[in-house]
Coordinates of C-alpha atoms and ligand atoms in Angstrom, one line a residue:
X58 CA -32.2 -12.6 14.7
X59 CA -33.8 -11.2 11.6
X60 CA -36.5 -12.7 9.3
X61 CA -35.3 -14.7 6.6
X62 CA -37.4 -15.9 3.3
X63 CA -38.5 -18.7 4.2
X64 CA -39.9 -17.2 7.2
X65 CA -43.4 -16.4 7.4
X66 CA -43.0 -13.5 9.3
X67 CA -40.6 -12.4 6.6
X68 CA -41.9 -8.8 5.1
X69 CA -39.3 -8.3 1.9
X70 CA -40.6 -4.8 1.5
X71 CA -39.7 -4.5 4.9
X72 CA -36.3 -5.9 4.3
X73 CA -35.7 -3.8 1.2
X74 CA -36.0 -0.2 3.7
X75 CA -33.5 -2.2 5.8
X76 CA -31.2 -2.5 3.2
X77 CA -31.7 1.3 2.2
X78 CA -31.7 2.3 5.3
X79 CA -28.3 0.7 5.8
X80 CA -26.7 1.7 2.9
X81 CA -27.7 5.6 3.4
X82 CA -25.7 5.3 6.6
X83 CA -22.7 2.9 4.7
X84 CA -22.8 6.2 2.2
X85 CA -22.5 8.4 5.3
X86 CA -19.7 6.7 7.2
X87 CA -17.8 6.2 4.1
X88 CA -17.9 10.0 2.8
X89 CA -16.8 10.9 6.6
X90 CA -14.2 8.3 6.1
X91 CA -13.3 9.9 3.1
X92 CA -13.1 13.5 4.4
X93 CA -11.6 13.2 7.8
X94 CA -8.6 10.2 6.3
X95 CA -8.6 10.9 3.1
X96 CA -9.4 6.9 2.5
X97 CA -11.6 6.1 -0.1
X98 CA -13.4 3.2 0.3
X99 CA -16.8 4.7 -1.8
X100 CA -16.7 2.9 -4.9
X101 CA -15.6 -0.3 -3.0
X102 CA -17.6 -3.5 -3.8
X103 CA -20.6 -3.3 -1.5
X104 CA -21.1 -7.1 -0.2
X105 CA -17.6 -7.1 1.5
X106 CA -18.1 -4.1 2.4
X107 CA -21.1 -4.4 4.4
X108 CA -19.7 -7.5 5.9
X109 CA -16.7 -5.9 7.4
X110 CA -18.1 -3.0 8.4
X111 CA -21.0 -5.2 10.6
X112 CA -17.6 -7.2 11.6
X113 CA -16.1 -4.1 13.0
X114 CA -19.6 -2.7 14.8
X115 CA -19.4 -6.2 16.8
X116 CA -15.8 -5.4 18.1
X117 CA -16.5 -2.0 19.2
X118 CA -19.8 -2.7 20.8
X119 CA -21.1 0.0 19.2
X120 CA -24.5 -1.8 17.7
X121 CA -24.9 0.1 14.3
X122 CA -23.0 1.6 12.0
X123 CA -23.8 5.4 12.4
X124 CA -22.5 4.3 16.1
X125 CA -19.4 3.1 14.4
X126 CA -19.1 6.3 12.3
X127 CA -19.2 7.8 15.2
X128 CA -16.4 6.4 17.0
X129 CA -14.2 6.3 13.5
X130 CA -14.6 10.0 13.5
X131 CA -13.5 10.5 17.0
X132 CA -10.4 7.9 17.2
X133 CA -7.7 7.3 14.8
X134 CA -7.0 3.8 16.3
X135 CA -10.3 2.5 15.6
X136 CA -9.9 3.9 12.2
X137 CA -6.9 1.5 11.7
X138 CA -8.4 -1.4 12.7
X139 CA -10.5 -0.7 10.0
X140 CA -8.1 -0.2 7.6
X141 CA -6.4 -3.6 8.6
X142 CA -10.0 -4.9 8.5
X143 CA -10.5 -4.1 4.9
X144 CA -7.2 -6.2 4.5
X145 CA -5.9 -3.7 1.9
X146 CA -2.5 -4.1 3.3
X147 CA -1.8 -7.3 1.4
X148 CA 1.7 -7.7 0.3
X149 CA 4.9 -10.1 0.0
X150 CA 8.0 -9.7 -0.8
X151 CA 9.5 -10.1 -4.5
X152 CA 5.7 -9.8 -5.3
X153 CA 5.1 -9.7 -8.9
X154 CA 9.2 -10.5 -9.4
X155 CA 9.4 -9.6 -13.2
X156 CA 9.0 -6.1 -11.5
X157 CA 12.3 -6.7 -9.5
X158 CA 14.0 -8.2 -12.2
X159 CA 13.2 -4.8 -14.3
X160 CA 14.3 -2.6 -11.8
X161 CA 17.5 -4.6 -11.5
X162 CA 18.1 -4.2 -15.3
X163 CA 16.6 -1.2 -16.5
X164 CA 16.8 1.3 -13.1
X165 CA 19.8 0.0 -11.6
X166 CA 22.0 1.6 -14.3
X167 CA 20.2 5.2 -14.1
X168 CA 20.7 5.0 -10.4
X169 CA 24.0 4.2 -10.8
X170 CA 24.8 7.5 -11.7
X171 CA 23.6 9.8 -9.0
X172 CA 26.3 9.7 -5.9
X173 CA 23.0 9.4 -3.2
X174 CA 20.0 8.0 -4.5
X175 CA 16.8 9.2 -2.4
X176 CA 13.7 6.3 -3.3
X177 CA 10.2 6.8 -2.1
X178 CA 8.1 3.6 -1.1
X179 CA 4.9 4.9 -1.2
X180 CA 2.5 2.6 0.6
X181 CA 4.9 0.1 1.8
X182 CA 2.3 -1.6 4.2
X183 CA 4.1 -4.2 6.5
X184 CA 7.3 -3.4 4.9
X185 CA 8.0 -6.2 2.8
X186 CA 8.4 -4.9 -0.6
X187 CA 10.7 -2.3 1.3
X188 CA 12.9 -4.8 2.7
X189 CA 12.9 -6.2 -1.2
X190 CA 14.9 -3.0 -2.4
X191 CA 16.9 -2.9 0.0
X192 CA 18.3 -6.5 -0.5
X193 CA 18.4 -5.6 -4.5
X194 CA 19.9 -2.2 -3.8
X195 CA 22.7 -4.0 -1.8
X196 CA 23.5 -6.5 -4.1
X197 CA 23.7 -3.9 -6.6
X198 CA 26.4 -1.9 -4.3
X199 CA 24.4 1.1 -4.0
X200 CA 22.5 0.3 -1.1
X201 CA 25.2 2.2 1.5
X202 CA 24.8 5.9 -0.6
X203 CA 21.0 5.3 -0.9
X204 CA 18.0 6.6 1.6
X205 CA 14.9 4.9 1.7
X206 CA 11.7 6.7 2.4
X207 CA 8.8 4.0 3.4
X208 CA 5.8 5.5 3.9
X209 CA 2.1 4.2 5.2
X210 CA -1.1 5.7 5.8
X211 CA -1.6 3.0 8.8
X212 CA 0.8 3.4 11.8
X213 CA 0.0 -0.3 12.4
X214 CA 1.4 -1.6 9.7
X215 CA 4.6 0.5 9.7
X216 CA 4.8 -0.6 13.3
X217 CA 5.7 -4.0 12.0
X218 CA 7.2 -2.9 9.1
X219 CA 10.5 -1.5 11.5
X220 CA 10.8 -4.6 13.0
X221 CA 11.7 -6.7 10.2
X222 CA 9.8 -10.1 11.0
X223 CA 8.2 -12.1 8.6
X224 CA 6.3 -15.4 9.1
X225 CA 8.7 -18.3 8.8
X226 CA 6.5 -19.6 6.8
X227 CA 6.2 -17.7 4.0
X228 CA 10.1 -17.4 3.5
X229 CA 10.0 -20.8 0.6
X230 CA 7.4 -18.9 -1.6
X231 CA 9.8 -15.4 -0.8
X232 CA 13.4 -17.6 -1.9
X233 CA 11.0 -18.5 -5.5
X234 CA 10.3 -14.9 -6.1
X235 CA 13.4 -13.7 -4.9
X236 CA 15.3 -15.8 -7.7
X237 CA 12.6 -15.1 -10.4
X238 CA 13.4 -11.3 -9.4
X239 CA 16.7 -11.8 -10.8
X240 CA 18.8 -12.7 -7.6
X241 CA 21.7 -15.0 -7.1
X242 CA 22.6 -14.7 -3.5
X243 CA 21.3 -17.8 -0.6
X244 CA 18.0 -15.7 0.2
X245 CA 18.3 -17.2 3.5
X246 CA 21.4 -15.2 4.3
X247 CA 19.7 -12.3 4.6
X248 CA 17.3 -13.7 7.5
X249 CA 17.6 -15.9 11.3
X250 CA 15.1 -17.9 12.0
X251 CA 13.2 -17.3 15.3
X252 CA 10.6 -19.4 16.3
X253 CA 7.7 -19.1 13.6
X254 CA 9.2 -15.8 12.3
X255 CA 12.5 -14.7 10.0
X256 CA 14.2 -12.1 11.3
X257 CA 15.9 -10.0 8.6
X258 CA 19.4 -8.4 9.1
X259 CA 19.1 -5.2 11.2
X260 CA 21.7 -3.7 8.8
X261 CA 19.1 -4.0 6.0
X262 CA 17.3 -1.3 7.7
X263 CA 20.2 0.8 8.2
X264 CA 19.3 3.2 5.7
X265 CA 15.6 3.1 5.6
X266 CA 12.7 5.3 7.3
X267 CA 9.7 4.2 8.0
X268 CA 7.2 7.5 8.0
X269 CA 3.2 7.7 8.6
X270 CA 2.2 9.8 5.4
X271 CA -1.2 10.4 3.4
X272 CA -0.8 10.5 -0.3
X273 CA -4.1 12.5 0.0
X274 CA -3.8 14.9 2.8
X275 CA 0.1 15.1 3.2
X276 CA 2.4 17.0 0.9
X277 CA 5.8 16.2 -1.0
X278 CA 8.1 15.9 2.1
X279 CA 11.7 15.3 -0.5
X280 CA 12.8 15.1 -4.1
X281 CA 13.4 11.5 -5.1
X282 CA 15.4 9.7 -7.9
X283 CA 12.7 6.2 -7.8
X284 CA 9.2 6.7 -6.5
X285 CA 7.9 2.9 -6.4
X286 CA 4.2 3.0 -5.5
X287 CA 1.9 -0.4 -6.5
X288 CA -1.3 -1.6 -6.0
X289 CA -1.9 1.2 -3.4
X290 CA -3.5 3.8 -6.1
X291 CA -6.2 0.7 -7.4
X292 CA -8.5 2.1 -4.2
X293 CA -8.7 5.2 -5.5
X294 CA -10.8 6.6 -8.3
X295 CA -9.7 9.1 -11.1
X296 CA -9.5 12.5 -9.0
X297 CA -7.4 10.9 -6.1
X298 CA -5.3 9.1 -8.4
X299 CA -4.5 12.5 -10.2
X300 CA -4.1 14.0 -7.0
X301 CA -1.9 11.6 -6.5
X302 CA 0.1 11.9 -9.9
X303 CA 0.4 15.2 -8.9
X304 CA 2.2 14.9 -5.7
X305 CA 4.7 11.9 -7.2
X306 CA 5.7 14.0 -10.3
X307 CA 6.5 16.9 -8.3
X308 CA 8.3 14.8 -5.5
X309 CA 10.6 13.1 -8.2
X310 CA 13.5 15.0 -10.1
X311 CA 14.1 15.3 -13.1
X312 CA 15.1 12.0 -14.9
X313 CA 13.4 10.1 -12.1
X314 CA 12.0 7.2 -12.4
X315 CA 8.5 6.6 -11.0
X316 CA 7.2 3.0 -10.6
X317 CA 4.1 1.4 -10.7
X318 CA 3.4 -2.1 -11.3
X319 CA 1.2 -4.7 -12.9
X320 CA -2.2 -3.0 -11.8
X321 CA -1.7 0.7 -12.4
X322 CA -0.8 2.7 -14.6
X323 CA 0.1 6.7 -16.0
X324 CA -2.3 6.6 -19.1
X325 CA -5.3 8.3 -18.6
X326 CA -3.8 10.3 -15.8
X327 CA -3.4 14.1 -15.7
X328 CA 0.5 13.5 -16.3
X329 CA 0.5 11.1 -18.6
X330 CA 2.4 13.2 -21.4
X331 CA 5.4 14.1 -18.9
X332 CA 7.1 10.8 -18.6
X333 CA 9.2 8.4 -21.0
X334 CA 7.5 4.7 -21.1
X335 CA 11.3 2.6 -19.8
X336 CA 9.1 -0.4 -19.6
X337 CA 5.2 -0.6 -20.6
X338 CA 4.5 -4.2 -19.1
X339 CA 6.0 -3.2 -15.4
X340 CA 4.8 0.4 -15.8
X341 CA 8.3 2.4 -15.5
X342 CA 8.0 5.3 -16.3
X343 CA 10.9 8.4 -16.5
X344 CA 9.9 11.8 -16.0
X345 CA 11.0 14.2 -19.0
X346 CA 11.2 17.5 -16.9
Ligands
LIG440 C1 -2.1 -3.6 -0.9 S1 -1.0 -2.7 0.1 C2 0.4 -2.6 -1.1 C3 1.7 -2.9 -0.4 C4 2.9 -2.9 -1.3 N1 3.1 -1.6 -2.0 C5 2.7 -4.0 -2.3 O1 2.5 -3.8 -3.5 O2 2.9 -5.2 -2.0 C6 -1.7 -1.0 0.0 C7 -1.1 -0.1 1.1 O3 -1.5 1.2 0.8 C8 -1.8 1.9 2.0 N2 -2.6 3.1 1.7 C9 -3.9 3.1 1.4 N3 -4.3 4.4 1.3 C10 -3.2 5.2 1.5 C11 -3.0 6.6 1.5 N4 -4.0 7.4 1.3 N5 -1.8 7.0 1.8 C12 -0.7 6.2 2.0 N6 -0.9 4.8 2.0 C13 -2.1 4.3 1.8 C14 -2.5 0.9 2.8 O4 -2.4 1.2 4.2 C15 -1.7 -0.4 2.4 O5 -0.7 -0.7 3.4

């Protein structure tokens, strides 16, 4: 175990080349991180970061983290139980539900009018905001003549995004939000319950794709009427999220709507003069060309 203050053995100048030390090689692992999965953890708060990283050298035996860096570089796997480590795949359905409630009222209509309605879910995680618009795109009537495309960095999360199974548990705060979205329906029609888990209707998923991408490394794969993409682009600093911008406002067509939530947002972007603001609070936005 290491010296602590109130040891006598404790040398803080010692500590303090430790702590450099380590931090050279956090730098290291995270600009290889960066390079090889395009996942930028750099300007990520350091404590937690050093915390989790330790966590992860534990479970792979590896005893330091150039060792892990090592490993990461080498095997995508243990690069997504890193991913799941950094517990940036936190989601819920109906989250933030004045969001649904604006897409049901202000994007519904403009949808409306397109005979198939191509939607991107950029970073869908474990697939619960996905499920989301597909139950509001259904109780709309234009789920059956719309595609959904939901896409993840982490295969392990899309893994049990396709399945459809949410904990049981969470299904009385997912019936609040679902109503404060806007909707009418029994939530619980749309799910069985199965041991601790809901499972939601197979049919929901009828019309939905679940696809590994990288909104760094991967290119515009469709052309989409609604891009919805939140609280994915808050990890990633100005030049990824223009990047970014860039690949959503040539991946929409014209008219489309792209989506962003509470915590992001088009101004100060490199495309911020080539959309309409359809709602400033939940960060709609219509592209003019
Ligand atoms: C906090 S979750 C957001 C989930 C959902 N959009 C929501 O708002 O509830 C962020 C998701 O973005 C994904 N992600 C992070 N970097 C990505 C990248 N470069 N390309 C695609 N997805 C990425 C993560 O794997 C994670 O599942």
């Amino acid at each position: 175990m290491d010296a602590t203050p109130l040891d006598p053995a404790f040398d803080p100048a010692q500590r303090r080349a430790e702590l450099d030390r380590e931090d050279i090689e956090i730098d290291l692992l995270l600009e290889g991180v960066y390079r090889n999965y395009g996942v930028d953890f750099r300007q990520y708060s350091r404590a937690s970061l050093r915390r989790r990283l330790w966590r992860r050298v534990d479970l792979e035996h590896v005893g330091t983290i150039s060792g892990l860096q090592e490993l990461l570089l080498h095997d995508a796997a243990v690069m997504e139980r890193l991913l799941l480590d950094l517990s940036i795949n936190v989601t819920a359905m109906f989250r933030d539900p004045s969001f649904f409630r604006a897409l049901r009222v202000q994007v519904v209509p403009l949808l409306r009018t397109y005979p198939f309605v191509r939607i991107w879910n950029a970073g869908c995680s474990t697939g619960e905001e996905t499920y989301s618009l597909a139950i509001l795109l259904r109780e709309a009537g234009l789920y059956d003549r719309t595609r959904i495309y939901a896409t993840d960095i982490n295969e392990v999360v899309l893994q049990r995004a396709r399945q459809g199974l949410f904990p049981l548990e969470k299904m009385q705060e997912y019936t609040e939000n679902y109503l404060a979205g806007g909707g009418t329906q029994a939530f619980s029609q749309y799910y069985t319950a199965a041991y601790e888990h809901a499972q939601f209707d197979r049919s929901l998923a009828d019309n939905i794709v679940f696809a590994q991408h990288n909104l760094v490394s991967d290119r515009s794969f469709n052309e989409f009427q609604l891009i919805v993409c939140r609280n994915v682009m808050i990890y990633f600093d100005k030049a990824l999220q223009d990047a970014v911008h860039r690949l959503f406002h040539g991946s929409l067509a014209r008219l489309g709507i792209l989506a962003l939530g509470h915590k992001e947002s088009i101004s100060f972007t490199s495309h911020e003069g080539d959309y309409d603001v359809v709602n400033a609070d939940e960060r709609l936005y219509r592209k003019l060309q």
